[in-house]
């Protein structure tokens, strides 16, 4: 059973007693399993803090006096953070943005009664919130574990932070996949709610989308080529240009910082046709380097380098080396499960039917449960015939099968000797039919499929007309910033409309609808509100539309929920 986050005065007193017991021990002897009343990840953080020599009674901050907060992350995130005060005031919170070393870049404080206490702390750029300096805290734990984190009250290592709830969410540059910094929204501990961390996660995603949008077309082309090479080859892959050096996971074992200049020189000396060369890296490894040039603006160069041990043969991609992705995981699970009936669920418009057809291949017999009532006897007869022949069967809208056919359909699905895939928008209705599918998989919504978004846009445009049209990278970045409640179906509609406006073979920002196009980039507050809207909608879905229950889940008052519903036009 998962230990909950402490939320009450009694919880915080209990956690403090455990912490004092842990602090009295040798850190090497601390075992999280011995303290079931405290989250194990928190006890592990306490142990790391003790080993780092952090003083739990300290009240001062460590500041890097030579720190200069001028980073790409700070510049890109600033418009979002400047407009964040309004949104976080309702949660009595303040926001932090830290760099890759967990040093403070930017602080924003909402207008709320306790705001003066925050200002009196004299927080400034360069302050370190690393776990090895400040002990257990939201920003430091997220930085240390590279995962979203929330620390509540007495879970903090330092006593002066026990009055707070702190959060931390990792921000990665979607272009390089590298850790760019950490975003945190903190508050007095009594105001810590379940809504806080999901909101910070969504705001972090908005900043990541802006990071991608800030890249030049040349940088995006280089990254696209790098991603394609990672999928194609099992070998180490490196992308280099004058400003960038992006290294794949496998390449990190053989390519060190000392090799970057050598690889950059090789790329710069290569013409447009590519070449192969043999070099010895700083590690002593002898490698054959295949140079794949990437088109760049005039005066620039860029190339993807595929490295192989000298004398080896090229190998094809292995799925284990592809970056983790929700759709990759889903498709892999679906392919493995096809030996038995599989039911695909998910939000409306997320592509359940498309994924089912792609997995089943050719010769599919497709049946729509929503149309069975038109001719029940004939519909059931054709379904029985297809199942009896062992053909791949796609059974759509299984929850809408008429009640009089449920028993027969259940028997056919359970006894099918060929692959059967069903689809359902949700898990309501026709329980017997659903339960005849032993495997249940959920198709990820479009907002979670960022890695394939560009390719999906290109594919949808390719099928939208006779003349070929490709999306410009900045148009893809603008579309990526939306939350897409209508999923793939909504994206297809937006692209079809934009395609009509496109005046050439490239679909650009000017061709997109106003809410997605050039004007949308000037309103970072929209992204923050979209993040809040998604959190609110998720709570309403989980509570079955009960607003009082949604308020309880989010840890806010019912009045706040009603105010937010009105703001987002959900009332």
XYZ file of C-alpha atoms in Angstrom, residues 12-567:
556
model
C 3.160 16.350 10.115
C 3.780 15.679 13.830
C 4.093 11.940 13.104
C 6.509 12.512 10.216
C 8.657 14.868 12.317
C 8.989 12.217 15.040
C 10.181 9.703 12.451
C 12.597 12.231 10.951
C 14.155 12.969 14.332
C 14.614 9.235 14.845
C 16.295 8.913 11.439
C 18.574 11.908 12.108
C 19.824 10.241 15.293
C 21.067 7.203 13.350
C 24.067 6.413 11.185
C 22.865 7.280 7.637
C 24.375 4.062 6.264
C 22.065 2.057 8.533
C 18.853 3.869 7.511
C 16.442 1.516 5.734
C 13.175 3.041 4.365
C 11.382 -0.271 5.004
C 11.786 0.344 8.744
C 9.603 3.478 8.527
C 6.310 2.473 6.833
C 4.588 5.652 8.017
C 6.738 7.852 5.762
C 7.046 7.677 2.004
C 10.163 5.614 1.184
C 11.410 8.134 -1.372
C 11.387 10.782 1.366
C 13.400 8.608 3.781
C 15.903 7.914 0.982
C 16.199 11.682 0.427
C 16.784 12.252 4.157
C 19.577 9.673 4.008
C 21.188 11.400 1.000
C 20.923 14.748 2.787
C 22.650 13.311 5.876
C 25.429 11.810 3.773
C 25.915 15.187 2.056
C 26.369 16.841 5.462
C 23.325 19.137 5.309
C 22.559 20.799 8.656
C 18.829 20.332 9.457
C 18.895 23.401 11.728
C 20.511 25.723 9.150
C 18.635 28.910 8.216
C 20.925 30.367 5.556
C 20.997 29.909 1.788
C 23.985 29.124 -0.421
C 24.322 31.562 -3.333
C 26.635 31.292 -6.331
C 27.899 34.884 -6.504
C 29.216 34.449 -10.061
C 25.953 33.013 -11.374
C 24.502 34.625 -14.479
C 20.838 33.644 -15.090
C 20.923 34.271 -18.852
C 19.961 30.896 -20.263
C 17.700 29.808 -23.114
C 15.334 28.270 -20.550
C 15.014 31.528 -18.578
C 14.360 33.574 -21.716
C 11.783 31.152 -23.122
C 9.959 30.619 -19.798
C 9.899 34.277 -18.733
C 6.672 35.253 -20.580
C 4.851 32.306 -18.985
C 6.197 33.026 -15.509
C 5.514 36.772 -15.734
C 1.841 36.004 -16.209
C 1.751 33.210 -13.676
C 1.069 35.325 -10.578
C -2.643 35.581 -11.344
C -3.107 31.839 -11.610
C -1.103 30.839 -8.530
C -2.637 33.495 -6.294
C -5.769 31.370 -5.967
C -3.540 28.602 -4.583
C -1.608 30.988 -2.237
C 1.567 29.964 -4.029
C 4.817 31.237 -5.527
C 6.878 29.841 -8.396
C 10.542 28.973 -8.941
C 12.502 28.191 -12.084
C 15.917 26.599 -11.515
C 18.702 25.734 -13.953
C 20.388 22.358 -14.576
C 22.460 22.799 -11.406
C 19.289 23.532 -9.374
C 20.198 27.216 -8.963
C 17.385 29.769 -8.924
C 16.797 31.513 -12.265
C 13.466 33.276 -11.704
C 11.017 33.755 -8.842
C 7.372 34.830 -9.185
C 5.151 35.519 -6.173
C 1.359 35.698 -6.331
C -0.642 38.409 -4.592
C -1.884 36.655 -1.462
C -1.871 37.412 2.305
C 1.358 35.565 3.147
C 3.302 36.927 0.145
C 5.269 39.273 2.422
C 6.863 36.299 4.198
C 8.207 35.087 0.855
C 9.609 38.494 -0.118
C 11.366 38.789 3.272
C 13.418 35.674 2.481
C 15.372 37.807 -0.036
C 15.478 34.993 -2.569
C 17.730 35.834 -5.509
C 19.121 34.245 -8.695
C 21.966 31.843 -8.011
C 20.512 30.415 -4.780
C 21.016 26.663 -4.683
C 18.113 24.346 -3.925
C 20.061 21.158 -4.613
C 19.416 18.301 -2.227
C 23.108 18.239 -1.289
C 22.843 21.894 -0.136
C 19.257 22.381 1.093
C 18.373 18.809 1.975
C 14.998 17.292 1.114
C 12.817 19.786 -0.829
C 10.625 19.606 -3.927
C 13.069 21.224 -6.349
C 16.083 19.352 -4.998
C 14.379 15.940 -4.990
C 13.101 16.413 -8.546
C 16.599 17.454 -9.625
C 18.158 14.451 -7.874
C 15.686 11.802 -9.086
C 14.717 13.409 -12.428
C 11.054 12.853 -11.548
C 8.181 15.113 -10.515
C 8.185 15.498 -6.725
C 6.132 17.039 -3.927
C 7.424 17.450 -0.354
C 4.934 18.384 2.359
C 5.579 20.053 5.725
C 7.871 18.090 8.023
C 9.038 15.861 5.158
C 11.506 18.690 4.463
C 14.970 18.010 5.850
C 15.585 21.528 7.152
C 13.406 22.707 10.012
C 12.970 26.174 8.463
C 11.165 24.598 5.483
C 8.681 22.545 7.519
C 5.994 25.217 7.127
C 5.970 24.706 3.331
C 4.740 22.371 0.630
C 7.253 22.396 -2.225
C 7.107 20.827 -5.670
C 9.520 20.164 -8.489
C 8.966 19.163 -12.119
C 11.750 18.356 -14.540
C 11.866 20.372 -17.782
C 13.567 18.718 -20.731
C 14.455 20.394 -23.990
C 12.272 18.509 -26.522
C 14.945 19.216 -29.113
C 17.949 17.647 -27.383
C 16.056 15.486 -24.827
C 18.474 16.898 -22.248
C 17.563 18.086 -18.778
C 17.132 21.873 -19.016
C 16.021 22.806 -15.497
C 13.357 22.424 -12.822
C 10.063 24.236 -12.267
C 8.517 24.469 -8.819
C 5.390 26.030 -7.328
C 5.457 26.236 -3.522
C 2.987 27.310 -0.848
C 2.418 27.306 2.903
C 1.879 23.665 3.847
C -1.746 24.097 4.893
C -2.568 25.231 1.339
C -0.944 22.230 -0.338
C -3.589 20.476 -2.438
C -3.795 17.577 -4.877
C -4.187 20.152 -7.664
C -0.737 21.656 -7.151
C 1.620 19.093 -8.709
C -0.545 18.312 -11.790
C -0.754 22.054 -12.478
C 3.038 22.422 -12.260
C 3.470 19.436 -14.606
C 1.175 21.016 -17.192
C 2.922 24.403 -16.955
C 6.247 22.589 -17.394
C 4.904 21.023 -20.593
C 3.971 24.480 -21.866
C 7.524 25.691 -21.262
C 8.879 22.618 -23.065
C 6.670 23.408 -26.078
C 8.075 26.949 -26.087
C 11.613 25.585 -25.921
C 10.885 23.590 -29.053
C 9.293 26.596 -30.745
C 12.366 28.749 -29.972
C 14.620 26.555 -32.112
C 15.518 27.660 -35.621
C 14.356 25.701 -38.663
C 17.930 24.489 -39.158
C 18.137 23.163 -35.615
C 14.801 21.364 -36.001
C 15.903 19.740 -39.269
C 19.063 18.534 -37.544
C 17.067 17.097 -34.657
C 14.576 15.385 -36.995
C 17.481 13.741 -38.820
C 19.027 12.713 -35.472
C 15.736 11.153 -34.303
C 15.350 9.264 -37.595
C 18.895 7.913 -37.323
C 18.258 6.734 -33.769
C 15.280 4.726 -34.979
C 17.184 3.289 -37.939
C 20.496 2.300 -36.328
C 21.441 0.427 -33.173
C 24.833 2.139 -33.257
C 25.832 5.282 -31.330
C 24.467 8.422 -33.042
C 25.652 12.024 -32.679
C 24.256 15.200 -34.277
C 26.608 18.187 -34.588
C 26.435 21.735 -35.900
C 28.314 24.938 -35.078
C 26.284 25.406 -31.887
C 24.980 21.943 -31.031
C 26.239 18.510 -30.141
C 23.429 16.049 -29.373
C 24.477 12.579 -28.223
C 22.290 9.447 -28.131
C 22.093 7.280 -25.011
C 24.333 4.618 -26.518
C 26.835 7.202 -27.765
C 27.436 8.566 -24.252
C 29.453 5.453 -23.445
C 32.017 6.172 -26.175
C 31.790 9.895 -26.990
C 33.187 12.303 -24.403
C 33.358 16.083 -24.263
C 36.903 15.978 -25.616
C 35.583 14.390 -28.831
C 33.075 17.110 -29.678
C 35.539 19.351 -31.507
C 36.823 16.408 -33.586
C 33.286 15.386 -34.570
C 32.351 18.989 -35.351
C 35.394 19.332 -37.602
C 34.525 16.106 -39.446
C 30.981 17.364 -40.045
C 32.211 20.784 -41.205
C 34.649 19.273 -43.703
C 32.053 16.938 -45.240
C 30.318 17.938 -48.458
C 26.661 17.460 -49.304
C 27.146 13.823 -50.395
C 28.405 12.447 -47.087
C 31.348 10.154 -46.465
C 32.885 7.550 -44.179
C 36.024 8.071 -42.183
C 37.953 6.279 -39.481
C 39.078 7.994 -36.276
C 40.319 7.221 -32.773
C 38.292 8.822 -29.972
C 39.643 10.209 -26.690
C 38.694 6.920 -24.987
C 41.082 5.069 -27.298
C 38.248 3.398 -29.221
C 38.768 3.166 -32.978
C 35.524 3.850 -34.865
C 34.229 4.113 -38.397
C 32.109 7.267 -38.711
C 29.355 7.503 -41.312
C 28.628 11.190 -41.931
C 25.064 12.035 -43.015
C 24.892 15.772 -43.912
C 21.772 17.735 -42.918
C 20.660 20.821 -44.849
C 21.339 24.041 -42.931
C 21.064 27.798 -43.620
C 23.798 29.425 -45.713
C 27.096 29.623 -43.832
C 26.138 26.866 -41.392
C 26.784 23.131 -41.354
C 25.139 20.159 -39.686
C 25.442 16.396 -39.847
C 24.373 13.196 -38.132
C 27.275 10.867 -37.361
C 26.772 7.119 -36.957
C 29.649 5.501 -35.065
C 30.593 1.838 -35.347
C 33.560 -0.121 -33.974
C 36.148 -0.293 -36.738
C 35.545 -3.361 -38.905
C 31.942 -4.020 -37.764
C 28.872 -4.204 -39.983
C 25.922 -1.788 -39.645
C 22.972 -3.034 -37.656
C 19.295 -2.154 -37.849
C 17.358 -0.535 -35.080
C 16.450 -2.506 -32.002
C 13.226 -1.405 -30.235
C 15.091 -1.459 -26.928
C 17.140 1.542 -28.097
C 14.233 3.682 -29.154
C 13.432 6.446 -26.670
C 10.537 5.588 -24.311
C 7.259 6.816 -25.773
C 3.631 6.154 -24.760
C 2.609 5.115 -28.276
C 5.639 2.852 -28.686
C 4.722 1.124 -25.418
C 1.075 0.871 -26.460
C 1.820 -0.572 -29.914
C 4.328 -3.028 -28.502
C 1.759 -4.214 -25.931
C -0.953 -4.487 -28.592
C 1.262 -6.549 -30.893
C 2.074 -8.936 -28.028
C -1.574 -9.260 -26.974
C -3.106 -10.128 -30.359
C -3.152 -13.858 -29.582
C -6.300 -13.177 -27.527
C -9.195 -10.683 -27.795
C -8.131 -7.120 -27.002
C -10.339 -4.156 -26.101
C -8.979 -0.670 -26.879
C -10.348 2.203 -24.812
C -9.438 5.855 -24.654
C -10.738 9.347 -25.205
C -12.944 10.049 -28.211
C -10.982 10.803 -31.358
C -7.665 9.395 -30.101
C -7.377 6.909 -32.990
C -8.579 3.612 -31.515
C -9.951 2.360 -34.841
C -6.815 3.424 -36.723
C -4.523 1.641 -34.261
C -6.713 -1.488 -34.346
C -6.648 -1.624 -38.162
C -2.891 -1.065 -38.267
C -2.322 -3.922 -35.793
C -4.719 -6.376 -37.487
C -3.284 -5.904 -40.989
C -5.187 -6.829 -44.170
C -8.352 -8.881 -44.700
C -10.162 -7.295 -41.745
C -13.851 -7.919 -41.136
C -15.130 -4.740 -39.506
C -18.341 -4.493 -37.461
C -19.827 -1.456 -35.717
C -21.798 -2.225 -32.556
C -23.595 1.118 -32.869
C -25.180 -0.024 -36.161
C -26.155 -3.531 -35.070
C -29.689 -2.423 -34.142
C -30.484 -1.645 -37.805
C -30.479 -5.335 -38.775
C -29.558 -7.378 -35.668
C -29.965 -10.833 -37.177
C -27.903 -10.153 -40.299
C -25.250 -8.250 -38.309
C -24.811 -11.155 -35.870
C -24.767 -13.712 -38.695
C -21.954 -11.883 -40.500
C -19.979 -11.540 -37.261
C -20.339 -15.281 -36.534
C -19.239 -16.098 -40.068
C -16.106 -13.920 -39.858
C -15.159 -15.307 -36.432
C -15.745 -18.885 -37.639
C -13.443 -18.331 -40.618
C -10.677 -17.086 -38.312
C -10.489 -13.687 -40.041
C -9.123 -10.644 -38.186
C -12.160 -8.927 -36.651
C -12.485 -5.280 -35.656
C -15.536 -4.771 -33.438
C -16.171 -1.064 -32.951
C -18.280 0.592 -30.232
C -18.665 -2.639 -28.266
C -20.494 -0.835 -25.449
C -23.309 0.040 -27.877
C -24.160 -3.536 -28.875
C -27.963 -4.005 -28.401
C -28.865 -5.871 -25.174
C -30.484 -8.773 -27.053
C -27.176 -9.508 -28.850
C -24.853 -9.189 -25.857
C -24.842 -12.890 -24.877
C -24.214 -14.056 -28.461
C -21.449 -11.485 -29.086
C -19.791 -12.382 -25.791
C -19.717 -16.053 -26.767
C -18.315 -15.329 -30.231
C -15.545 -13.088 -28.867
C -14.575 -15.559 -26.144
C -14.416 -18.461 -28.620
C -12.723 -16.676 -31.523
C -9.805 -18.532 -33.079
C -8.546 -15.472 -34.980
C -7.472 -12.035 -33.724
C -10.293 -9.852 -32.405
C -9.871 -6.194 -31.426
C -12.740 -4.178 -29.956
C -12.954 -0.433 -29.361
C -14.890 1.538 -26.753
C -14.887 5.234 -25.924
C -15.069 4.550 -22.195
C -15.767 1.759 -19.723
C -19.481 2.338 -19.344
C -22.258 0.065 -20.634
C -22.372 -3.495 -21.968
C -20.230 -4.859 -19.148
C -20.645 -8.455 -20.348
C -19.209 -7.650 -23.771
C -16.285 -5.732 -22.273
C -15.479 -8.554 -19.881
C -15.268 -11.028 -22.773
C -12.023 -9.248 -23.766
C -9.289 -10.553 -21.461
C -6.882 -7.742 -22.425
C -7.713 -4.053 -21.961
C -5.360 -1.412 -23.429
C -5.760 2.362 -23.438
C -4.756 4.393 -26.495
C -2.817 7.455 -25.229
C -4.475 10.815 -25.979
C -2.821 13.097 -28.502
C -1.438 15.447 -25.829
C 0.803 12.588 -24.584
C 2.149 11.712 -28.041
C 4.583 14.589 -28.467
C 7.407 12.554 -30.011
C 5.292 11.493 -33.011
C 3.364 14.751 -33.366
C 5.326 16.098 -36.345
C 5.135 12.804 -38.240
C 1.406 12.554 -37.480
C 0.789 16.070 -38.858
C 2.688 15.176 -42.033
C 0.717 11.934 -42.450
C -2.648 13.654 -41.938
C -1.752 16.361 -44.456
C -0.613 13.740 -46.970
C -4.052 12.136 -46.837
C -5.985 15.415 -46.998
C -5.655 16.163 -50.731
C -3.958 15.439 -54.004
C -1.272 18.151 -53.885
C 1.558 17.346 -51.408
C 1.786 19.763 -48.481
C 4.262 19.505 -45.598
C 4.035 21.328 -42.237
C 6.734 23.867 -41.367
C 8.567 23.099 -38.098
C 7.289 26.311 -36.477
C 3.718 25.411 -37.420
C 4.173 22.003 -35.774
C 5.600 23.715 -32.665
C 2.551 26.032 -32.488
C 0.150 23.093 -32.800
C 2.105 21.134 -30.216
C 1.339 23.799 -27.581
C -2.409 22.969 -27.664
C -4.008 20.359 -25.389
C -6.195 18.788 -28.151
C -9.286 17.680 -26.204
C -10.665 16.287 -29.493
C -7.442 14.337 -30.110
C -6.498 13.150 -33.612
C -9.971 13.886 -34.964
C -9.662 17.545 -33.955
C -6.100 17.780 -35.315
C -7.242 16.329 -38.659
C -9.968 18.989 -38.865
C -7.552 21.826 -38.044
C -5.000 20.619 -40.615
C -7.654 20.110 -43.303
C -8.820 23.718 -42.779
C -5.248 25.029 -42.769
C -4.435 23.076 -45.926
C -7.125 24.967 -47.832
C -5.515 28.281 -46.810
C -1.947 27.157 -47.660
C -0.646 28.901 -50.787
C 2.180 26.542 -51.572
C 3.740 23.176 -50.706
C 4.493 24.268 -47.103
C 1.852 24.832 -44.411
C 3.094 27.699 -42.206
C 1.925 29.629 -39.130
C -0.159 32.059 -41.199
C -2.260 29.148 -42.495
C -3.318 27.916 -39.051
C -6.549 28.985 -37.303
C -6.108 32.039 -35.047
C -5.992 30.070 -31.774
C -3.097 27.942 -33.059
C -1.287 30.386 -35.329
C 1.016 33.345 -34.976
C -1.233 35.192 -32.524
C -1.304 32.308 -30.076
C 2.439 32.527 -29.412
C 2.005 35.997 -27.902
C -0.217 34.909 -25.026
C 1.669 32.646 -22.589
C -1.141 33.032 -20.049
C -3.321 30.954 -22.370
C -0.958 28.018 -21.834
C -1.154 28.362 -18.056
C -4.949 28.515 -18.209
C -5.007 25.524 -20.541
C -2.939 23.610 -17.978
C -5.343 24.553 -15.191
C -8.294 23.635 -17.412
C -6.878 20.138 -18.043
C -6.367 19.537 -14.306
C -9.927 20.697 -13.610
C -11.407 18.512 -16.360
C -9.465 15.480 -15.089
C -10.874 15.998 -11.593
C -14.413 16.319 -12.983
C -14.003 13.127 -15.033
C -12.740 11.207 -11.999
C -15.636 12.475 -9.874
C -18.286 11.706 -12.503
C -19.117 15.411 -12.888
C -19.777 15.910 -9.153
C -18.365 19.392 -8.499
C -18.279 19.021 -4.726
C -16.336 15.768 -5.063
C -14.015 17.380 -7.627
C -13.304 20.196 -5.163
C -12.535 17.619 -2.474
C -10.171 15.731 -4.810
C -8.341 18.938 -5.696
C -8.217 20.112 -2.094
C -9.879 23.465 -2.853
C -13.217 24.980 -1.888
C -16.370 24.387 -3.903
C -16.511 28.155 -4.553
C -13.056 27.988 -6.158
C -14.169 25.152 -8.435
C -17.266 27.092 -9.513
C -15.135 30.200 -10.164
C -12.697 28.172 -12.275
C -15.539 26.515 -14.181
C -16.923 29.932 -15.050
C -13.473 31.236 -16.055
